[in-house]
Structures are given as structure tokens and as C-alpha cells.
Coordinates of C-alpha atoms in Angstrom, one line a residue:
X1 CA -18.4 8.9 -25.2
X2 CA -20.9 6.3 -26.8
X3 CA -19.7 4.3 -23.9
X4 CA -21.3 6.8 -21.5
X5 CA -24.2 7.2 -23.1
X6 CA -24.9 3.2 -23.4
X7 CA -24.4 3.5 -19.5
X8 CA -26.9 6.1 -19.2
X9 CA -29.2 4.6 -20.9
X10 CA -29.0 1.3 -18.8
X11 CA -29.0 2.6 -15.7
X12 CA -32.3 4.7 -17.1
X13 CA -33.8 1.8 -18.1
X14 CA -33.1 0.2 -15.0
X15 CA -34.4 2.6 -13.3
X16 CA -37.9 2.8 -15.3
X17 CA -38.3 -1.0 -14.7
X18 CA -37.8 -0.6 -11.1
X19 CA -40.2 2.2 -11.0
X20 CA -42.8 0.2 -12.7
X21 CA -42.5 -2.8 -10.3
X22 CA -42.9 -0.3 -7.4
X23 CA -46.1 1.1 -8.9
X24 CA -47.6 -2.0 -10.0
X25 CA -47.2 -3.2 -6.8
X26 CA -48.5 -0.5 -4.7
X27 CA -51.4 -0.6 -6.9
X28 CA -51.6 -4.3 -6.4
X29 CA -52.0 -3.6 -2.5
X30 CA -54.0 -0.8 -3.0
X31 CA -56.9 -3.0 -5.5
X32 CA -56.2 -5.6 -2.5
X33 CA -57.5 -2.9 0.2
X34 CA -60.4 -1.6 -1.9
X35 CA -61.6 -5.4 -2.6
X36 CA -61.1 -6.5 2.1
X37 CA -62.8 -3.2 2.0
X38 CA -65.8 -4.0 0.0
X39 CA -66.5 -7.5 0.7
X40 CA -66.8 -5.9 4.9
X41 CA -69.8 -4.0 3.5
X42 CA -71.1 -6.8 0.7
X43 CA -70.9 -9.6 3.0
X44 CA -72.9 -8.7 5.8
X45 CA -75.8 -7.8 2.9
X46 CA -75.3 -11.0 2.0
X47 CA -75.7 -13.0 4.9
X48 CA -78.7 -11.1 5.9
X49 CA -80.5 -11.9 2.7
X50 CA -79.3 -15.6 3.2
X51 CA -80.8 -15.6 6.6
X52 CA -84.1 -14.8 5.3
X53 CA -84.2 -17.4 3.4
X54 CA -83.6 -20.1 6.7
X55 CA -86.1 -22.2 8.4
X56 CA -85.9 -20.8 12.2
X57 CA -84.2 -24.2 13.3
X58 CA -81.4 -23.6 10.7
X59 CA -80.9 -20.0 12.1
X60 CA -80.8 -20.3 16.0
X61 CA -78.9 -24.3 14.7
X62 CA -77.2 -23.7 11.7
X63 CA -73.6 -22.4 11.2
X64 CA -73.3 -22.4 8.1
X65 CA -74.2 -19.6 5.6
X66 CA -76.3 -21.2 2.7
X67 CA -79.7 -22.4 4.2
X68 CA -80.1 -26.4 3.1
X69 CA -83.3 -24.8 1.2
X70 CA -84.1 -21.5 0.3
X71 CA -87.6 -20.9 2.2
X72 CA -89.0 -18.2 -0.2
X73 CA -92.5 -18.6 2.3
X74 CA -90.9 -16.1 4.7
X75 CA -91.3 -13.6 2.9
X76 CA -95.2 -14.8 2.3
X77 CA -95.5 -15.2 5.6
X78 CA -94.2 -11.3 6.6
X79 CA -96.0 -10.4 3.2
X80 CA -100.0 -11.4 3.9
X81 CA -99.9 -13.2 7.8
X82 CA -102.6 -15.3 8.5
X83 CA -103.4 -12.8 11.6
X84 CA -103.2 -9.1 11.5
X85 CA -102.9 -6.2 9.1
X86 CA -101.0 -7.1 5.8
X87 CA -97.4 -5.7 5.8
X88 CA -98.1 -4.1 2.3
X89 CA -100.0 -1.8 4.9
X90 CA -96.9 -0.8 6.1
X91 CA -95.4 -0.3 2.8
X92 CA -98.4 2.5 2.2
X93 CA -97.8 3.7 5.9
X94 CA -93.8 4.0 4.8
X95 CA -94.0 5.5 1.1
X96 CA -96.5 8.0 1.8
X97 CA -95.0 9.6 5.2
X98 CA -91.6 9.7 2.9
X99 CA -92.7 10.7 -0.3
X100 CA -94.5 13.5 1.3
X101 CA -91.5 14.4 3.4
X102 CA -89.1 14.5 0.7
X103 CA -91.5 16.9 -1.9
X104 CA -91.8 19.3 1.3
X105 CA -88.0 19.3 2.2
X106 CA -87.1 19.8 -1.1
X107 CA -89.7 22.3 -1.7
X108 CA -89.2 24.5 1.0
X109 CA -85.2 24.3 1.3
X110 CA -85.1 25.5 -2.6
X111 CA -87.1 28.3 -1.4
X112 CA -85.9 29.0 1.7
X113 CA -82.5 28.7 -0.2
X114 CA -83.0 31.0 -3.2
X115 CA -84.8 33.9 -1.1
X116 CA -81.5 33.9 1.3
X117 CA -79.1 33.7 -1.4
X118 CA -80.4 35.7 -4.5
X119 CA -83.1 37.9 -2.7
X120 CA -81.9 41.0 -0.1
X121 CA -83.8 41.7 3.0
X122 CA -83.3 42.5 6.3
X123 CA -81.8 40.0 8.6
X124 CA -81.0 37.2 6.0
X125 CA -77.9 36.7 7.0
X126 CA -78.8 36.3 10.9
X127 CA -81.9 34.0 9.8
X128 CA -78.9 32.0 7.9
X129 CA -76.6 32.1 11.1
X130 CA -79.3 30.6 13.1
X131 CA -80.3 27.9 10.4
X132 CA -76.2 26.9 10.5
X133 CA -76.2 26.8 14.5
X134 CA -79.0 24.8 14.6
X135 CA -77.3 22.0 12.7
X136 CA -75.4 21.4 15.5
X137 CA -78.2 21.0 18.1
X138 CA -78.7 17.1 19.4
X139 CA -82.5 15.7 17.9
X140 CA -83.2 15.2 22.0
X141 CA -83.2 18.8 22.7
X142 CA -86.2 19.5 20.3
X143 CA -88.1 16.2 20.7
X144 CA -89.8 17.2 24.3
X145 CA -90.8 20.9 22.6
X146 CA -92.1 19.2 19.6
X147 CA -94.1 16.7 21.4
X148 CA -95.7 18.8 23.2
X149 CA -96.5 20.9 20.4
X150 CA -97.6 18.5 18.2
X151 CA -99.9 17.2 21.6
X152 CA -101.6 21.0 21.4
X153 CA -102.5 20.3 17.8
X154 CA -104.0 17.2 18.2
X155 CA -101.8 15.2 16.1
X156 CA -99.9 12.5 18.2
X157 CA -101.6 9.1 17.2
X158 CA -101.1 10.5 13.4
X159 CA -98.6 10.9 10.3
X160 CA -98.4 14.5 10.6
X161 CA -95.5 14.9 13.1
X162 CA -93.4 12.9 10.8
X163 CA -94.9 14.9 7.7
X164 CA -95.8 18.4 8.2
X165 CA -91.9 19.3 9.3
X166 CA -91.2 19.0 5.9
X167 CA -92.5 21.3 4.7
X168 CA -91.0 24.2 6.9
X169 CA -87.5 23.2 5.7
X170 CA -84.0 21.3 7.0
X171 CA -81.0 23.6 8.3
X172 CA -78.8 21.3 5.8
X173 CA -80.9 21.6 3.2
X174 CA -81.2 25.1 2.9
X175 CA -77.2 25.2 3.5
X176 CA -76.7 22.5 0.7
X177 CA -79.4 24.8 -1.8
X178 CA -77.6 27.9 -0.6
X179 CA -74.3 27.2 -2.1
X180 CA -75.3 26.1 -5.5
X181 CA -78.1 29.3 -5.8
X182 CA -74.9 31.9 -4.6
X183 CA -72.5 30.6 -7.4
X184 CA -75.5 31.1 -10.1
X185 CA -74.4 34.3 -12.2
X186 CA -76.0 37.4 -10.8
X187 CA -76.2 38.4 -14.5
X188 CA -79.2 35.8 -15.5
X189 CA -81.2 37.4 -12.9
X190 CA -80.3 40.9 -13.9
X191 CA -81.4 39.6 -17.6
X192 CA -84.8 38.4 -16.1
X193 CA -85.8 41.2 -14.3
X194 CA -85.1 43.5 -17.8
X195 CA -87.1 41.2 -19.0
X196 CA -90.4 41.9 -16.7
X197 CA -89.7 38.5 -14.8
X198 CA -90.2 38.7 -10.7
X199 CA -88.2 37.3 -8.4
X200 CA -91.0 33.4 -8.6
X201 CA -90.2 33.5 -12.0
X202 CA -86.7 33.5 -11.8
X203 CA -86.7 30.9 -9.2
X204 CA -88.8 28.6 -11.1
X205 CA -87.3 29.2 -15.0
X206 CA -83.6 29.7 -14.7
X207 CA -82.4 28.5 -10.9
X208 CA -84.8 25.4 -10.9
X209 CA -83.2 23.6 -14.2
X210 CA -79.5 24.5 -13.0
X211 CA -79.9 23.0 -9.6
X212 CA -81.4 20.3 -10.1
X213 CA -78.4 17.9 -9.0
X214 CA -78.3 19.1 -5.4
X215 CA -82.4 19.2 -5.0
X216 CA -82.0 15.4 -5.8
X217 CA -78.9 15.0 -3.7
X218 CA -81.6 16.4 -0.8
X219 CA -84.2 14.1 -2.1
X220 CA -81.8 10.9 -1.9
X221 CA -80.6 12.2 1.8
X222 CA -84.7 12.9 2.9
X223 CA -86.1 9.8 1.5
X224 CA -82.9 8.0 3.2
X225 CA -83.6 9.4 6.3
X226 CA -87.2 9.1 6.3
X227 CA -87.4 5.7 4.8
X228 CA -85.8 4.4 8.1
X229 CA -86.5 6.4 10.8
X230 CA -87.1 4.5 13.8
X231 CA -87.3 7.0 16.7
X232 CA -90.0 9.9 16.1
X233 CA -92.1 7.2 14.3
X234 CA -92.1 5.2 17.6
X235 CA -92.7 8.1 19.6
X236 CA -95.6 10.2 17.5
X237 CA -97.6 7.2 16.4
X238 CA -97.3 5.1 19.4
X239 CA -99.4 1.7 19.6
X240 CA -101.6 2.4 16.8
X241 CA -100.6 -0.5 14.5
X242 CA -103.0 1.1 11.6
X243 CA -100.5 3.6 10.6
X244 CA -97.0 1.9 11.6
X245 CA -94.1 2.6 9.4
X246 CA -92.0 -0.2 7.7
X247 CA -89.4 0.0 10.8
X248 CA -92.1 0.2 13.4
X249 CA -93.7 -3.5 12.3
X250 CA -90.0 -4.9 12.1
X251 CA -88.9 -3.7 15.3
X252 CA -92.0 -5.1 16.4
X253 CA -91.0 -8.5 15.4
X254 CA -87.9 -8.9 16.9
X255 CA -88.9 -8.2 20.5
X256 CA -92.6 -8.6 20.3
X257 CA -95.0 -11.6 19.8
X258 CA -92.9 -12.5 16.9
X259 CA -89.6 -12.7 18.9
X260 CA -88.7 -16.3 18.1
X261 CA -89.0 -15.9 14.5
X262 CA -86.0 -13.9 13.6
X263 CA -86.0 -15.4 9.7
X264 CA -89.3 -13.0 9.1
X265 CA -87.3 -9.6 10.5
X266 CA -84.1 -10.4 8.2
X267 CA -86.7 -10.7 5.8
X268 CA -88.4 -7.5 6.5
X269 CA -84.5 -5.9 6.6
X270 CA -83.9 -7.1 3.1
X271 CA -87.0 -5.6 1.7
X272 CA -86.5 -1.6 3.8
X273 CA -82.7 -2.1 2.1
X274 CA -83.7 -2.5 -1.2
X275 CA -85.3 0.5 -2.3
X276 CA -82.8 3.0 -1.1
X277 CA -80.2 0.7 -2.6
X278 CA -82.3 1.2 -5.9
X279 CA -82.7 4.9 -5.1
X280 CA -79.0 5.3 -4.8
X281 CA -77.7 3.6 -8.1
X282 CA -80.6 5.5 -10.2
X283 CA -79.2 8.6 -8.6
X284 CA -75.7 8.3 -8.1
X285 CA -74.3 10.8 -11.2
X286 CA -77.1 13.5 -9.7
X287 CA -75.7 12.8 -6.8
X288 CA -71.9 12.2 -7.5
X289 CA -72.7 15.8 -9.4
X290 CA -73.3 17.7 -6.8
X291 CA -70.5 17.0 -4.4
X292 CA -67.8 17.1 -7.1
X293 CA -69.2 20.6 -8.4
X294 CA -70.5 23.6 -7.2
X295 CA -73.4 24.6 -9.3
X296 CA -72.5 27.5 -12.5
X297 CA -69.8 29.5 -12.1
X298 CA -70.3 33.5 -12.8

């Protein structure tokens, strides 16, 4: 009998050990994947900061990654040219068209939002319908209609096409602020309104503080969006150089009168990157928050 059970206990053990050696070795190959994985999306970041930093002979000559000497005058040079508008200029042009954009889309999709979700009226669910089926409509079908609205106004040759928007909401936005405002109790606004509080008052003392993680999830995604856009930029401002966006004077660079001076647009890459990668690491547990959770549960 003790036999047995000395057996038992062996081929237990032996089975444990085994175990183990499988799991430490899938998890080997699985911190191996994760690291190939990560150094695809580091390395590329890295190069381009590296080729900033190259003289132009060493870029179009060079194969090797490290520049001989790191030519910090690049970024001088994109920084205050000897000719033209200063790219700090630029920067202005970039932060105010986003910061703008991303106080009206968070604005109005928490409003939008809350008056769909907590607030009953007459055809909210169809105005909600239509808000979801536009989220699947291509940018190109709008852009001709918008252009030529924007043309009636008087506003191509001007920030507000890539401002005023904004403020009139985003389908996802509203979908995203939707959620999180429908799994809020329906008893803290029953509580309000004993209270004397109106429907503002609500929105602004008991949702506001409670969804605050997706409003900056929708802050991080505008200013994201925003910071880089390349295409209504190009197409509302035109050749007006005064108010050119960040992505407007790089773009310039690499196929205009700048085109054989690559170093300066890696150099103007590096610095659009850098913010949103700032962004994104001060905002990551709002952000992690709200995709992980789904607002207060009633």
C-alpha cells in the first residue's frame, strides 16, 4: 500500500515538473513574440529620429544607422529658416485648430450624448440610428458637399472648416458618450430632480465627474486625429502658407523646394510624434479606463 502511494506520488511529481517546463516554455516564446513584436514598432521610431540627426550626404550615402555626428542644426534649421515663416508658426497654426477641435467634440458629443441617453423626446432613437449609419459613410462622400458649403460661407482660405465641425459633434463620439451616460443609475437623476435640479444640472454635477474617462478617451482620439490630419487641411486652406498646419509645411518639404533635404522632414516627423506620444502616456489609465469598463453600474 505505501508502495502505491510512493508511486503516486512520483508519477505526480513528475507530472508537475513536466507541466512547469511546458509552461515556462510557452511563456518563454510568448515574452519572445511580445519583445519581435515591439522592437517592429520601436525600431522604425528609432531610425527616424536617427535620421534627423544625418547630414543629407550621410542619408541619400550612408547605410548605416548611427549618423558619424549627430547634427542637432536640423532641427535649427526647420525651427527658425533663414527664409520664410518660422515653423513655430506652424506649431500655433497646429495647436490651435486642435485644441479647439477637441473642446468642441468633446463638448458637443457629451451633450448630444446625455440628451439621447438620459432625456426622452420624440425621435431620439431615429436621430441615434442615423448618427450609427453615418459611421460607416467614406470621408469622400461628404468632402464635395462640405466644400461647397464651406465655399457659400466664405471660409475656404481659413481655420474654420477644420474647426467649426467640432463643435456640431462626431457619430463615434456621441456612440462612445452614449454608453457610459445609459449605464449611469436612473436613480441619481430621479434624486436630482426631487431635489429642484433640471435636466443642465444633472448633466453638469453628477454625469460630468462620472464620465470623465471616456470624455478623455474622445479627447486623446480628437487631438490624435486632428494633430495629423493631412487631407481637409490641404484641401480648405490651400496655398496660403500663413495658416498651414504642422503636416501641411512637412509635406511641403518632401516634394517641394525643400525636396532634397529629407534630414529636415524626419526632423519635422519627430517633432508631430512626440506630443501625441506624450499625450498618450499621461492619458493611458483614463484611457485604458474606459475600454476595460463601462461607466457605473445601476
Amino acid at each position: 500500500m505505501e508502495n502505491n502511494t510512493v508511486l503516486d506520488s512520483a508519477l505526480f511529481s513528475g507530472k508537475t515538473i513536466v507541466g512547469s517546463a511546458k509552461h515556462s516554455v510557452g511563456g518563454m516564446i510568448s515574452t519572445i513574440i511580445l519583445l519581435l513584436g515591439a522592437a517592429s514598432m520601436v525600431l522604425p521610431f528609432i531610425w527616424l529620429i536617427l535620421a534627423s540627426l544625418k547630414t543629407n550626404a550621410e542619408f541619400y550615402n550612408s547605410f548605416h544607422w548611427i549618423p558619424s555626428k549627430l547634427q542637432w542644426s536640423n532641427y535649427k534649421e526647420l525651427l527658425f529658416p533663414k527664409q520664410g515663416p518660422s515653423f513655430m508658426l506652424y506649431v500655433f497654426n497646429t495647436v490651435k485648430i486642435t485644441v479647439l477641435s477637441v473642446f468642441g467634440m468633446v463638448a458637443s458629443c457629451s451633450l448630444v450624448a446625455f440628451a439621447i441617453a438620459r432625456i426622452q423626446f420624440p425621435g431620439k432613437n431615429f436621430i441615434f440610428g442615423f448618427a450609427v449609419i453615418s459611421m460607416f459613410l467614406p470621408v469622400q462622400i461628404t468632402m464635395i458637399p462640405q466644400f461647397i458649403i464651406f465655399k457659400e460661407f466664405g471660409w475656404i482660405g481659413t481655420h474654420l472648416p477644420l474647426i467649426v465641425p467640432s463643435f456640431f459633434g462626431g457619430a463615434f463620439g456621441i456612440v462612445l458618450m452614449r454608453q457610459y451616460y445609459r449605464s449611469i443609475s436612473k436613480e441619481f437623476d430621479e434624486a436630482a430632480k426631487m431635489d429642484g435640479a433640471g435636466w443642465l444640472a444633472i448633466y453638469a454635477k453628477i454625469h460630468l465627474p462620472i464620465v470623465a474617462s471616456p470624455m478623455i478617451t474622445l479627447a486623446v482620439l480628437t487631438f490624435q486625429e486632428k494633430w495629423a490630419e493631412l487631407l481637409y487641411p490641404m484641401i480648405f486652406i490651400g496655398k496660403n502658407k500663413d495658416l498651414w498646419t504642422m503636416v501641411l509645411k512637412i509635406k511641403d518639404i518632401s516634394t517641394g523646394q525643400y525636396n532634397a533635404r529629407p534630414e529636415l522632414e524626419m526632423a519635422g516627423d519627430v517633432l508631430l510624434i512626440i506630443p501625441v506620444i506624450i499625450l498618450f502616456i499621461v492619458a493611458q489609465k483614463f484611457f485604458t479606463k474606459s475600454i476595460t469598463s463601462s461607466g457605473v453600474k445601476g
